Amino acid sequence: MTPSDDSSKQQRHKKRMQARKEIVDAGVASALEERGIVILYTGDGKGKTTAAVGTATRALGYGYSVVVAQFIKGAWECGEKNLLSALPPDRYPLQWYEMGTDFTWETQDFEADKAAALALWDRVRAALADDSVYLVVLDELTYALNYHWLDREEVLQAIAARPAAQTVIVTGRGAKQYLKEAADTVTEMRALKHAFADGIAARKGIEW
Ligand code: ATP
Ligand code: MG
């Protein structure tokens, strides 16, 4: 490559970056509204709960108050909970609630599952009305809605009426259209591949 090739490549790169910067700056300048949002992570691919708990970590890192509610309690524990719960609560205010049952296909008891979901919903409702809570994570909420443990209208109402500065993250497969519409940011995790399909067992510290 001659020096002049090099400099014209440089110039083209500079021009492209300048054009890009203008687009980004215009976007930033037009995003003026300051409020909490509703984020939905759905789809069959891996990463929904990881992304939600990662965001909880991000909020806690600034000392914001976070509530996590898990609507399907794993048969397993959860590494993030072990870590985040060990932090000093005065600096990193986290409440982590779980539904007090096993996976629903293991209990196979609709009434018990529904009662457990409703008990958890009571805590969530209080968090959604509390303006000291910056972030509420509703992990696997889609199941509680799709199984009709919770009343859809009541859930949507409580989310819509939350404090303006509060963000809510909903996760779970099979989110219905009404949830996608209620959310400001929707990401669908799509499974291109999953090790489980090749007979590889879920790994501690990776899957849970
Ligand atoms: P993660 O908790 O790893 O972020 P997730 O929340 O997106 O995953 P879920 O749909 O809640 O995934 O499934 C719970 C468990 O199933 C997790 O251990 C996850 O790793 C695993 N899993 C996720 N996607 C798949 C898949 N496509 N096939 C098999 N197992 C999966
Ligand atoms: Mg999950």
PDB file of C-alpha atoms and ligand atoms in Angstrom:
ATOM      1  CA  MET A   1       0.000   0.000   0.000  1.00  0.00           C
ATOM      2  CA  THR A   2       1.383   3.437  -0.956  1.00  0.00           C
ATOM      3  CA  PRO A   3       1.251   6.346   1.516  1.00  0.00           C
ATOM      4  CA  SER A   4      -1.429   8.048  -0.643  1.00  0.00           C
ATOM      5  CA  ASP A   5      -3.657   4.905  -0.501  1.00  0.00           C
ATOM      6  CA  ASP A   6      -3.228   4.998   3.221  1.00  0.00           C
ATOM      7  CA  SER A   7      -4.261   8.628   3.552  1.00  0.00           C
ATOM      8  CA  SER A   8      -7.315   8.264   1.276  1.00  0.00           C
ATOM      9  CA  LYS A   9      -8.375   5.260   3.374  1.00  0.00           C
ATOM     10  CA  GLN A  10      -7.934   7.406   6.463  1.00  0.00           C
ATOM     11  CA  GLN A  11     -10.010  10.174   4.925  1.00  0.00           C
ATOM     12  CA  ARG A  12     -12.820   7.808   3.935  1.00  0.00           C
ATOM     13  CA  HIS A  13     -12.848   6.403   7.448  1.00  0.00           C
ATOM     14  CA  LYS A  14     -12.933   9.891   8.939  1.00  0.00           C
ATOM     15  CA  LYS A  15     -15.819  10.887   6.698  1.00  0.00           C
ATOM     16  CA  ARG A  16     -17.811   7.782   7.585  1.00  0.00           C
ATOM     17  CA  MET A  17     -17.216   8.325  11.288  1.00  0.00           C
ATOM     18  CA  GLN A  18     -18.229  11.985  10.986  1.00  0.00           C
ATOM     19  CA  ALA A  19     -21.491  11.024   9.267  1.00  0.00           C
ATOM     20  CA  ARG A  20     -22.110   8.432  11.945  1.00  0.00           C
ATOM     21  CA  LYS A  21     -21.404  10.920  14.719  1.00  0.00           C
ATOM     22  CA  GLU A  22     -23.932  13.324  13.245  1.00  0.00           C
ATOM     23  CA  ILE A  23     -26.607  10.634  13.288  1.00  0.00           C
ATOM     24  CA  VAL A  24     -25.771   9.598  16.863  1.00  0.00           C
ATOM     25  CA  ASP A  25     -25.668  13.239  18.044  1.00  0.00           C
ATOM     26  CA  ALA A  26     -29.033  13.954  16.425  1.00  0.00           C
ATOM     27  CA  GLY A  27     -30.490  10.881  18.136  1.00  0.00           C
ATOM     28  CA  VAL A  28     -29.089  11.914  21.511  1.00  0.00           C
ATOM     29  CA  ALA A  29     -30.370  15.486  21.049  1.00  0.00           C
ATOM     30  CA  SER A  30     -33.901  14.271  20.302  1.00  0.00           C
ATOM     31  CA  ALA A  31     -34.037  11.808  23.246  1.00  0.00           C
ATOM     32  CA  LEU A  32     -34.963  14.370  25.877  1.00  0.00           C
ATOM     33  CA  GLU A  33     -37.545  12.557  27.934  1.00  0.00           C
ATOM     34  CA  GLU A  34     -36.277  11.445  31.368  1.00  0.00           C
ATOM     35  CA  ARG A  35     -38.307   8.596  32.801  1.00  0.00           C
ATOM     36  CA  GLY A  36     -38.154   4.974  33.828  1.00  0.00           C
ATOM     37  CA  ILE A  37     -39.062   2.442  31.146  1.00  0.00           C
ATOM     38  CA  VAL A  38     -40.468  -1.041  30.738  1.00  0.00           C
ATOM     39  CA  ILE A  39     -38.044  -3.556  29.229  1.00  0.00           C
ATOM     40  CA  LEU A  40     -39.126  -6.975  28.001  1.00  0.00           C
ATOM     41  CA  TYR A  41     -36.703  -9.834  27.377  1.00  0.00           C
ATOM     42  CA  THR A  42     -38.482 -12.716  25.695  1.00  0.00           C
ATOM     43  CA  GLY A  43     -37.835 -15.486  23.152  1.00  0.00           C
ATOM     44  CA  ASP A  44     -36.453 -19.007  23.336  1.00  0.00           C
ATOM     45  CA  GLY A  45     -32.756 -18.140  23.359  1.00  0.00           C
ATOM     46  CA  LYS A  46     -30.496 -18.007  26.396  1.00  0.00           C
ATOM     47  CA  GLY A  47     -29.824 -14.719  28.123  1.00  0.00           C
ATOM     48  CA  LYS A  48     -33.101 -13.234  29.379  1.00  0.00           C
ATOM     49  CA  THR A  49     -32.596 -13.663  33.107  1.00  0.00           C
ATOM     50  CA  THR A  50     -28.873 -12.968  32.744  1.00  0.00           C
ATOM     51  CA  ALA A  51     -29.622  -9.642  31.056  1.00  0.00           C
ATOM     52  CA  ALA A  52     -32.212  -8.677  33.660  1.00  0.00           C
ATOM     53  CA  VAL A  53     -29.967  -9.498  36.613  1.00  0.00           C
ATOM     54  CA  GLY A  54     -27.063  -7.794  34.842  1.00  0.00           C
ATOM     55  CA  THR A  55     -29.134  -4.628  34.706  1.00  0.00           C
ATOM     56  CA  ALA A  56     -30.001  -5.037  38.395  1.00  0.00           C
ATOM     57  CA  THR A  57     -26.249  -5.162  39.077  1.00  0.00           C
ATOM     58  CA  ARG A  58     -25.793  -2.020  36.997  1.00  0.00           C
ATOM     59  CA  ALA A  59     -28.442  -0.132  38.999  1.00  0.00           C
ATOM     60  CA  LEU A  60     -27.097  -1.401  42.328  1.00  0.00           C
ATOM     61  CA  GLY A  61     -23.645  -0.210  41.294  1.00  0.00           C
ATOM     62  CA  TYR A  62     -24.965   3.339  41.596  1.00  0.00           C
ATOM     63  CA  GLY A  63     -26.635   2.554  44.910  1.00  0.00           C
ATOM     64  CA  TYR A  64     -30.153   2.492  43.446  1.00  0.00           C
ATOM     65  CA  SER A  65     -32.760   0.398  45.173  1.00  0.00           C
ATOM     66  CA  VAL A  66     -33.652  -2.815  43.313  1.00  0.00           C
ATOM     67  CA  VAL A  67     -36.388  -5.417  43.770  1.00  0.00           C
ATOM     68  CA  VAL A  68     -36.095  -8.791  42.008  1.00  0.00           C
ATOM     69  CA  ALA A  69     -39.099 -11.135  41.953  1.00  0.00           C
ATOM     70  CA  GLN A  70     -38.727 -14.593  40.439  1.00  0.00           C
ATOM     71  CA  PHE A  71     -42.025 -16.042  39.335  1.00  0.00           C
ATOM     72  CA  ILE A  72     -40.690 -19.516  38.704  1.00  0.00           C
ATOM     73  CA  LYS A  73     -38.378 -20.694  41.372  1.00  0.00           C
ATOM     74  CA  GLY A  74     -35.700 -22.884  39.866  1.00  0.00           C
ATOM     75  CA  ALA A  75     -35.064 -26.295  41.314  1.00  0.00           C
ATOM     76  CA  TRP A  76     -31.641 -24.647  41.503  1.00  0.00           C
ATOM     77  CA  GLU A  77     -30.127 -21.746  43.324  1.00  0.00           C
ATOM     78  CA  CYS A  78     -28.855 -18.719  41.477  1.00  0.00           C
ATOM     79  CA  GLY A  79     -25.266 -17.478  41.546  1.00  0.00           C
ATOM     80  CA  GLU A  80     -26.143 -13.821  41.069  1.00  0.00           C
ATOM     81  CA  LYS A  81     -28.450 -13.886  44.072  1.00  0.00           C
ATOM     82  CA  ASN A  82     -25.662 -15.365  46.229  1.00  0.00           C
ATOM     83  CA  LEU A  83     -23.329 -12.567  45.166  1.00  0.00           C
ATOM     84  CA  LEU A  84     -25.700  -9.599  45.265  1.00  0.00           C
ATOM     85  CA  SER A  85     -27.279 -10.622  48.579  1.00  0.00           C
ATOM     86  CA  ALA A  86     -23.824 -10.667  50.151  1.00  0.00           C
ATOM     87  CA  LEU A  87     -23.332  -6.946  49.440  1.00  0.00           C
ATOM     88  CA  PRO A  88     -23.828  -4.474  52.303  1.00  0.00           C
ATOM     89  CA  PRO A  89     -27.563  -3.594  52.054  1.00  0.00           C
ATOM     90  CA  ASP A  90     -27.110   0.002  53.195  1.00  0.00           C
ATOM     91  CA  ARG A  91     -24.973   0.733  50.105  1.00  0.00           C
ATOM     92  CA  TYR A  92     -26.586  -1.728  47.706  1.00  0.00           C
ATOM     93  CA  PRO A  93     -30.291  -1.949  48.585  1.00  0.00           C
ATOM     94  CA  LEU A  94     -31.596  -5.180  47.066  1.00  0.00           C
ATOM     95  CA  GLN A  95     -34.744  -7.167  47.859  1.00  0.00           C
ATOM     96  CA  TRP A  96     -34.812 -10.581  46.162  1.00  0.00           C
ATOM     97  CA  TYR A  97     -38.101 -12.470  46.357  1.00  0.00           C
ATOM     98  CA  GLU A  98     -38.923 -15.893  45.009  1.00  0.00           C
ATOM     99  CA  MET A  99     -42.065 -17.828  44.425  1.00  0.00           C
ATOM    100  CA  GLY A 100     -42.139 -20.444  47.135  1.00  0.00           C
ATOM    101  CA  THR A 101     -42.639 -23.449  44.867  1.00  0.00           C
ATOM    102  CA  ASP A 102     -40.687 -25.614  42.486  1.00  0.00           C
ATOM    103  CA  PHE A 103     -40.935 -25.553  38.709  1.00  0.00           C
ATOM    104  CA  THR A 104     -44.573 -25.817  37.811  1.00  0.00           C
ATOM    105  CA  TRP A 105     -44.175 -28.965  35.733  1.00  0.00           C
ATOM    106  CA  GLU A 106     -42.756 -30.609  38.850  1.00  0.00           C
ATOM    107  CA  THR A 107     -45.451 -29.546  41.291  1.00  0.00           C
ATOM    108  CA  GLN A 108     -48.326 -29.980  38.807  1.00  0.00           C
ATOM    109  CA  ASP A 109     -50.605 -28.269  41.298  1.00  0.00           C
ATOM    110  CA  PHE A 110     -52.377 -25.280  39.746  1.00  0.00           C
ATOM    111  CA  GLU A 111     -53.916 -23.943  42.968  1.00  0.00           C
ATOM    112  CA  ALA A 112     -50.648 -24.123  44.926  1.00  0.00           C
ATOM    113  CA  ASP A 113     -48.763 -22.397  42.113  1.00  0.00           C
ATOM    114  CA  LYS A 114     -51.386 -19.708  41.808  1.00  0.00           C
ATOM    115  CA  ALA A 115     -51.381 -19.038  45.553  1.00  0.00           C
ATOM    116  CA  ALA A 116     -47.582 -18.764  45.527  1.00  0.00           C
ATOM    117  CA  ALA A 117     -47.668 -16.412  42.530  1.00  0.00           C
ATOM    118  CA  LEU A 118     -50.309 -14.232  44.183  1.00  0.00           C
ATOM    119  CA  ALA A 119     -48.292 -14.025  47.393  1.00  0.00           C
ATOM    120  CA  LEU A 120     -45.296 -12.861  45.367  1.00  0.00           C
ATOM    121  CA  TRP A 121     -47.488 -10.450  43.415  1.00  0.00           C
ATOM    122  CA  ASP A 122     -48.445  -8.728  46.697  1.00  0.00           C
ATOM    123  CA  ARG A 123     -44.780  -7.870  47.249  1.00  0.00           C
ATOM    124  CA  VAL A 124     -44.347  -6.775  43.649  1.00  0.00           C
ATOM    125  CA  ARG A 125     -47.410  -4.544  43.839  1.00  0.00           C
ATOM    126  CA  ALA A 126     -45.924  -2.814  46.882  1.00  0.00           C
ATOM    127  CA  ALA A 127     -42.614  -2.304  45.007  1.00  0.00           C
ATOM    128  CA  LEU A 128     -44.441  -0.898  41.969  1.00  0.00           C
ATOM    129  CA  ALA A 129     -46.063   1.692  44.247  1.00  0.00           C
ATOM    130  CA  ASP A 130     -42.832   2.616  46.043  1.00  0.00           C
ATOM    131  CA  ASP A 131     -41.029   5.616  44.580  1.00  0.00           C
ATOM    132  CA  SER A 132     -37.819   4.746  46.423  1.00  0.00           C
ATOM    133  CA  VAL A 133     -37.482   1.654  44.182  1.00  0.00           C
ATOM    134  CA  TYR A 134     -35.504   2.436  41.017  1.00  0.00           C
ATOM    135  CA  LEU A 135     -35.716  -0.952  39.283  1.00  0.00           C
ATOM    136  CA  VAL A 136     -38.140  -3.871  39.567  1.00  0.00           C
ATOM    137  CA  VAL A 137     -37.192  -7.144  37.844  1.00  0.00           C
ATOM    138  CA  LEU A 138     -40.105  -9.492  37.191  1.00  0.00           C
ATOM    139  CA  ASP A 139     -38.246 -12.629  36.177  1.00  0.00           C
ATOM    140  CA  GLU A 140     -40.321 -15.261  34.321  1.00  0.00           C
ATOM    141  CA  LEU A 141     -43.458 -13.157  34.733  1.00  0.00           C
ATOM    142  CA  THR A 142     -44.668 -14.353  31.327  1.00  0.00           C
ATOM    143  CA  TYR A 143     -45.415 -17.794  32.817  1.00  0.00           C
ATOM    144  CA  ALA A 144     -47.457 -16.368  35.699  1.00  0.00           C
ATOM    145  CA  LEU A 145     -49.509 -14.467  33.122  1.00  0.00           C
ATOM    146  CA  ASN A 146     -49.761 -17.221  30.520  1.00  0.00           C
ATOM    147  CA  TYR A 147     -50.836 -19.766  33.171  1.00  0.00           C
ATOM    148  CA  HIS A 148     -53.426 -17.266  34.461  1.00  0.00           C
ATOM    149  CA  TRP A 149     -52.047 -17.240  37.986  1.00  0.00           C
ATOM    150  CA  LEU A 150     -52.187 -13.443  37.858  1.00  0.00           C
ATOM    151  CA  ASP A 151     -54.794 -11.128  36.415  1.00  0.00           C
ATOM    152  CA  ARG A 152     -53.392  -9.579  33.256  1.00  0.00           C
ATOM    153  CA  GLU A 153     -55.254  -6.270  33.629  1.00  0.00           C
ATOM    154  CA  GLU A 154     -54.164  -5.855  37.223  1.00  0.00           C
ATOM    155  CA  VAL A 155     -50.526  -6.450  36.298  1.00  0.00           C
ATOM    156  CA  LEU A 156     -50.618  -4.018  33.367  1.00  0.00           C
ATOM    157  CA  GLN A 157     -52.378  -1.425  35.497  1.00  0.00           C
ATOM    158  CA  ALA A 158     -49.840  -1.654  38.322  1.00  0.00           C
ATOM    159  CA  ILE A 159     -46.926  -1.380  35.879  1.00  0.00           C
ATOM    160  CA  ALA A 160     -48.509   1.595  34.112  1.00  0.00           C
ATOM    161  CA  ALA A 161     -49.215   3.380  37.405  1.00  0.00           C
ATOM    162  CA  ARG A 162     -45.679   2.916  38.793  1.00  0.00           C
ATOM    163  CA  PRO A 163     -43.576   5.968  39.813  1.00  0.00           C
ATOM    164  CA  ALA A 164     -42.265   7.878  36.782  1.00  0.00           C
ATOM    165  CA  ALA A 165     -38.608   7.274  37.609  1.00  0.00           C
ATOM    166  CA  GLN A 166     -39.019   3.528  38.080  1.00  0.00           C
ATOM    167  CA  THR A 167     -37.926   0.967  35.471  1.00  0.00           C
ATOM    168  CA  VAL A 168     -39.480  -2.496  35.196  1.00  0.00           C
ATOM    169  CA  ILE A 169     -37.860  -5.471  33.464  1.00  0.00           C
ATOM    170  CA  VAL A 170     -40.052  -8.423  32.521  1.00  0.00           C
ATOM    171  CA  THR A 171     -38.494 -11.694  31.367  1.00  0.00           C
ATOM    172  CA  GLY A 172     -39.786 -15.027  30.139  1.00  0.00           C
ATOM    173  CA  ARG A 173     -40.534 -17.009  27.026  1.00  0.00           C
ATOM    174  CA  GLY A 174     -43.757 -16.602  25.130  1.00  0.00           C
ATOM    175  CA  ALA A 175     -44.569 -12.952  25.934  1.00  0.00           C
ATOM    176  CA  LYS A 176     -47.945 -12.103  24.437  1.00  0.00           C
ATOM    177  CA  GLN A 177     -48.618  -9.105  22.240  1.00  0.00           C
ATOM    178  CA  TYR A 178     -50.138  -7.045  25.100  1.00  0.00           C
ATOM    179  CA  LEU A 179     -46.846  -7.240  27.023  1.00  0.00           C
ATOM    180  CA  LYS A 180     -44.845  -6.245  23.948  1.00  0.00           C
ATOM    181  CA  GLU A 181     -47.117  -3.248  23.550  1.00  0.00           C
ATOM    182  CA  ALA A 182     -46.805  -2.274  27.221  1.00  0.00           C
ATOM    183  CA  ALA A 183     -42.989  -2.294  26.991  1.00  0.00           C
ATOM    184  CA  ASP A 184     -40.768   0.548  25.741  1.00  0.00           C
ATOM    185  CA  THR A 185     -37.865  -1.744  24.884  1.00  0.00           C
ATOM    186  CA  VAL A 186     -38.417  -5.293  23.660  1.00  0.00           C
ATOM    187  CA  THR A 187     -35.614  -7.731  22.919  1.00  0.00           C
ATOM    188  CA  GLU A 188     -36.258 -11.201  21.626  1.00  0.00           C
ATOM    189  CA  MET A 189     -33.497 -13.687  22.415  1.00  0.00           C
ATOM    190  CA  ARG A 190     -33.447 -16.136  19.539  1.00  0.00           C
ATOM    191  CA  ALA A 191     -31.819 -19.533  19.995  1.00  0.00           C
ATOM    192  CA  LEU A 192     -29.499 -20.173  17.076  1.00  0.00           C
ATOM    193  CA  LYS A 193     -28.020 -23.051  19.069  1.00  0.00           C
ATOM    194  CA  HIS A 194     -28.189 -24.323  22.630  1.00  0.00           C
ATOM    195  CA  ALA A 195     -25.764 -26.818  24.158  1.00  0.00           C
ATOM    196  CA  PHE A 196     -28.642 -28.591  25.933  1.00  0.00           C
ATOM    197  CA  ALA A 197     -29.871 -29.845  22.552  1.00  0.00           C
ATOM    198  CA  ASP A 198     -26.519 -31.652  22.172  1.00  0.00           C
ATOM    199  CA  GLY A 199     -27.012 -33.402  25.494  1.00  0.00           C
ATOM    200  CA  ILE A 200     -24.748 -31.048  27.466  1.00  0.00           C
ATOM    201  CA  ALA A 201     -25.996 -30.557  31.022  1.00  0.00           C
ATOM    202  CA  ALA A 202     -26.745 -27.121  32.484  1.00  0.00           C
ATOM    203  CA  ARG A 203     -23.650 -25.894  34.335  1.00  0.00           C
ATOM    204  CA  LYS A 204     -23.423 -24.400  37.770  1.00  0.00           C
ATOM    205  CA  GLY A 205     -22.302 -20.774  37.652  1.00  0.00           C
ATOM    206  CA  ILE A 206     -23.167 -20.573  33.944  1.00  0.00           C
ATOM    207  CA  GLU A 207     -26.808 -21.590  33.676  1.00  0.00           C
ATOM    208  CA  TRP A 208     -27.794 -20.795  37.240  1.00  0.00           C
TER     209      TRP A 208
HETATM  210  P1  ATP B   1     -30.414 -17.445  31.451  1.00  0.00           P
HETATM  211  O1  ATP B   1     -30.985 -17.662  32.844  1.00  0.00           O
HETATM  212  O2  ATP B   1     -29.230 -18.292  31.206  1.00  0.00           O
HETATM  213  O3  ATP B   1     -30.243 -15.996  31.109  1.00  0.00           O
HETATM  214  P2  ATP B   1     -32.951 -17.484  30.100  1.00  0.00           P
HETATM  215  O4  ATP B   1     -33.488 -16.736  31.241  1.00  0.00           O
HETATM  216  O5  ATP B   1     -32.935 -16.824  28.773  1.00  0.00           O
HETATM  217  O6  ATP B   1     -31.496 -18.021  30.414  1.00  0.00           O
HETATM  218  P3  ATP B   1     -35.058 -19.440  30.402  1.00  0.00           P
HETATM  219  O7  ATP B   1     -35.975 -19.489  29.247  1.00  0.00           O
HETATM  220  O8  ATP B   1     -35.503 -18.725  31.636  1.00  0.00           O
HETATM  221  O9  ATP B   1     -33.651 -18.893  29.892  1.00  0.00           O
HETATM  222  O10 ATP B   1     -34.641 -20.928  30.746  1.00  0.00           O
HETATM  223  C1  ATP B   1     -34.088 -21.283  31.984  1.00  0.00           C
HETATM  224  C2  ATP B   1     -32.939 -22.247  31.814  1.00  0.00           C
HETATM  225  O11 ATP B   1     -32.928 -22.889  30.550  1.00  0.00           O
HETATM  226  C3  ATP B   1     -31.576 -21.586  31.918  1.00  0.00           C
HETATM  227  O12 ATP B   1     -30.749 -22.458  32.608  1.00  0.00           O
HETATM  228  C4  ATP B   1     -31.113 -21.441  30.507  1.00  0.00           C
HETATM  229  O13 ATP B   1     -29.708 -21.477  30.383  1.00  0.00           O
HETATM  230  C5  ATP B   1     -31.725 -22.627  29.861  1.00  0.00           C
HETATM  231  N1  ATP B   1     -32.041 -22.322  28.457  1.00  0.00           N
HETATM  232  C6  ATP B   1     -32.214 -21.116  27.893  1.00  0.00           C
HETATM  233  N2  ATP B   1     -32.490 -21.211  26.576  1.00  0.00           N
HETATM  234  C7  ATP B   1     -32.492 -22.532  26.298  1.00  0.00           C
HETATM  235  C8  ATP B   1     -32.692 -23.310  25.103  1.00  0.00           C
HETATM  236  N3  ATP B   1     -32.948 -22.712  23.920  1.00  0.00           N
HETATM  237  N4  ATP B   1     -32.639 -24.665  25.201  1.00  0.00           N
HETATM  238  C9  ATP B   1     -32.376 -25.255  26.387  1.00  0.00           C
HETATM  239  N5  ATP B   1     -32.173 -24.593  27.547  1.00  0.00           N
HETATM  240  C10 ATP B   1     -32.217 -23.252  27.519  1.00  0.00           C
HETATM  241 MG    MG B   2     -34.937 -16.984  32.595  1.00  0.00          MG
END
